[in-house]
Coordinates of C-alpha atoms in Angstrom, one line a residue:
M1 CA -39.4 -16.4 14.8
R2 CA -40.1 -13.2 13.0
Y3 CA -38.7 -11.2 15.8
F4 CA -35.4 -13.1 15.6
F5 CA -35.2 -12.4 11.8
F6 CA -35.6 -8.7 12.3
I7 CA -32.9 -8.6 15.0
L8 CA -30.5 -10.6 12.7
L9 CA -31.2 -8.2 9.8
A10 CA -30.6 -5.2 12.1
V11 CA -27.2 -6.6 13.3
L12 CA -26.1 -7.5 9.8
T13 CA -27.0 -4.0 8.6
L14 CA -24.8 -2.5 11.3
V15 CA -21.9 -4.8 10.9
A16 CA -21.7 -5.3 7.1
P17 CA -20.3 -1.8 6.3
V18 CA -17.4 -2.3 8.7
T19 CA -16.3 -5.4 7.0
L20 CA -16.2 -3.9 3.5
R21 CA -12.8 -2.1 3.9
A22 CA -10.4 -1.8 0.9
E23 CA -7.1 -3.5 1.2
M24 CA -4.2 -1.2 0.6
T25 CA -0.6 -2.4 -0.2
L26 CA 2.6 -0.6 -1.1
L27 CA 4.3 -2.6 -3.8
M28 CA 8.0 -2.2 -4.1
A29 CA 9.6 -3.2 -7.4
Q30 CA 13.3 -3.9 -6.9
E31 CA 16.2 -5.7 -8.4
D32 CA 19.5 -7.1 -7.3
G33 CA 22.3 -4.6 -7.3
C34 CA 20.0 -1.5 -7.2
M35 CA 21.9 1.0 -5.0
W36 CA 18.7 3.1 -4.4
C37 CA 16.9 -0.1 -3.3
A38 CA 19.7 -0.8 -0.8
R39 CA 19.6 2.8 0.4
W40 CA 15.8 2.6 1.0
D41 CA 16.4 -0.7 2.8
S42 CA 19.0 0.9 5.1
E43 CA 17.0 4.1 5.8
I44 CA 13.3 3.0 5.7
S45 CA 12.6 -0.7 5.6
E46 CA 13.2 -1.5 9.3
I47 CA 10.8 1.3 10.5
Y48 CA 8.3 1.2 7.7
P49 CA 6.0 -1.5 9.2
K50 CA 5.9 0.4 12.5
T51 CA 4.7 3.6 10.9
S52 CA 1.1 4.8 10.3
E53 CA 1.9 4.5 6.6
G54 CA 3.2 1.0 6.9
K55 CA 0.1 0.0 8.9
A56 CA -2.2 1.6 6.3
A57 CA -0.4 0.1 3.3
P58 CA 1.8 -2.9 4.2
L59 CA 4.9 -3.4 2.0
R60 CA 5.0 -6.1 -0.7
R61 CA 8.2 -6.7 -2.7
I62 CA 8.6 -8.0 -6.2
D63 CA 11.5 -8.4 -8.6
I64 CA 11.1 -6.0 -11.5
H65 CA 12.4 -8.7 -13.9
Q66 CA 9.7 -11.2 -12.9
S67 CA 6.1 -11.2 -14.2
T68 CA 3.7 -8.9 -12.5
P69 CA 1.7 -11.0 -10.0
A70 CA -1.7 -12.1 -11.2
D71 CA -3.5 -10.2 -8.4
V72 CA -1.9 -6.8 -9.3
T73 CA -3.2 -4.5 -12.0
L74 CA -0.7 -1.7 -13.0
A75 CA -1.6 1.5 -14.9
R76 CA 1.6 1.1 -16.9
P77 CA 4.7 -1.2 -16.9
L78 CA 7.4 -1.0 -14.3
H79 CA 10.7 0.4 -15.7
F80 CA 12.8 1.8 -12.8
T81 CA 13.9 0.5 -9.4
P82 CA 12.8 1.1 -6.9
T83 CA 9.3 1.9 -7.9
F84 CA 6.7 2.1 -5.1
V85 CA 3.1 1.5 -6.3
L86 CA 0.2 2.2 -4.0
L87 CA -2.4 -0.5 -4.6
E88 CA -6.0 -0.8 -3.5
N89 CA -7.5 -4.3 -3.8
G90 CA -4.6 -5.0 -6.2
G91 CA -5.3 -2.0 -8.5
E92 CA -2.8 0.9 -8.9
L93 CA -3.7 4.2 -7.4
G94 CA -0.4 6.0 -7.8
R95 CA 3.4 5.5 -7.8
I96 CA 6.7 6.9 -6.8
E97 CA 9.5 6.1 -9.3
G98 CA 12.9 6.0 -7.7
Y99 CA 13.9 6.8 -4.2
P100 CA 14.4 10.5 -3.6
G101 CA 15.6 10.2 0.0
Q102 CA 13.8 9.9 3.3
G103 CA 12.2 13.4 3.4
F104 CA 10.8 13.2 -0.1
F105 CA 9.7 9.6 0.2
W106 CA 7.5 10.2 3.2
G107 CA 6.0 13.3 1.7
L108 CA 5.2 11.7 -1.6
L109 CA 3.8 8.6 0.1
G110 CA 1.7 10.9 2.3
V111 CA 0.3 12.5 -0.8
L112 CA -0.6 9.1 -2.4
L113 CA -2.3 8.0 0.7
R114 CA -4.2 11.3 1.1
D115 CA -5.3 11.1 -2.5
A116 CA -6.6 7.6 -1.8
G117 CA -8.6 8.9 1.1
V118 CA -6.4 7.5 3.8
S119 CA -5.6 9.9 6.7
V120 CA -2.3 9.2 8.3
E121 CA 0.1 11.3 10.4
T122 CA 3.2 11.5 8.1
S123 CA 6.3 9.8 9.5
G124 CA 8.9 11.7 7.6

């Protein structure tokens, strides 16, 4: 019985660190009629989930005029659309306010992910 206990303890010690991974999300605050949101949708939204960035931080959309979801903690209020907020376990790590075009978006998102300790090959 004691032998079984030590094996179980050893297995749990090896497996436990693997399961404690932070959950990253890219929150997109948008609103109806936002031309920059529409431009992001036409240029990025279809490919985003297929990119390394999209796999590291899946997209979650919210309406800027609605209450901030209870599981999200922002560093400051949202004022502009689109605003992209990188979240780790629901807490803000950084943000991109506005949509500066494809090239800048991928570069800025890459910096946010890098600063969060996530290594991805930039898609832009």
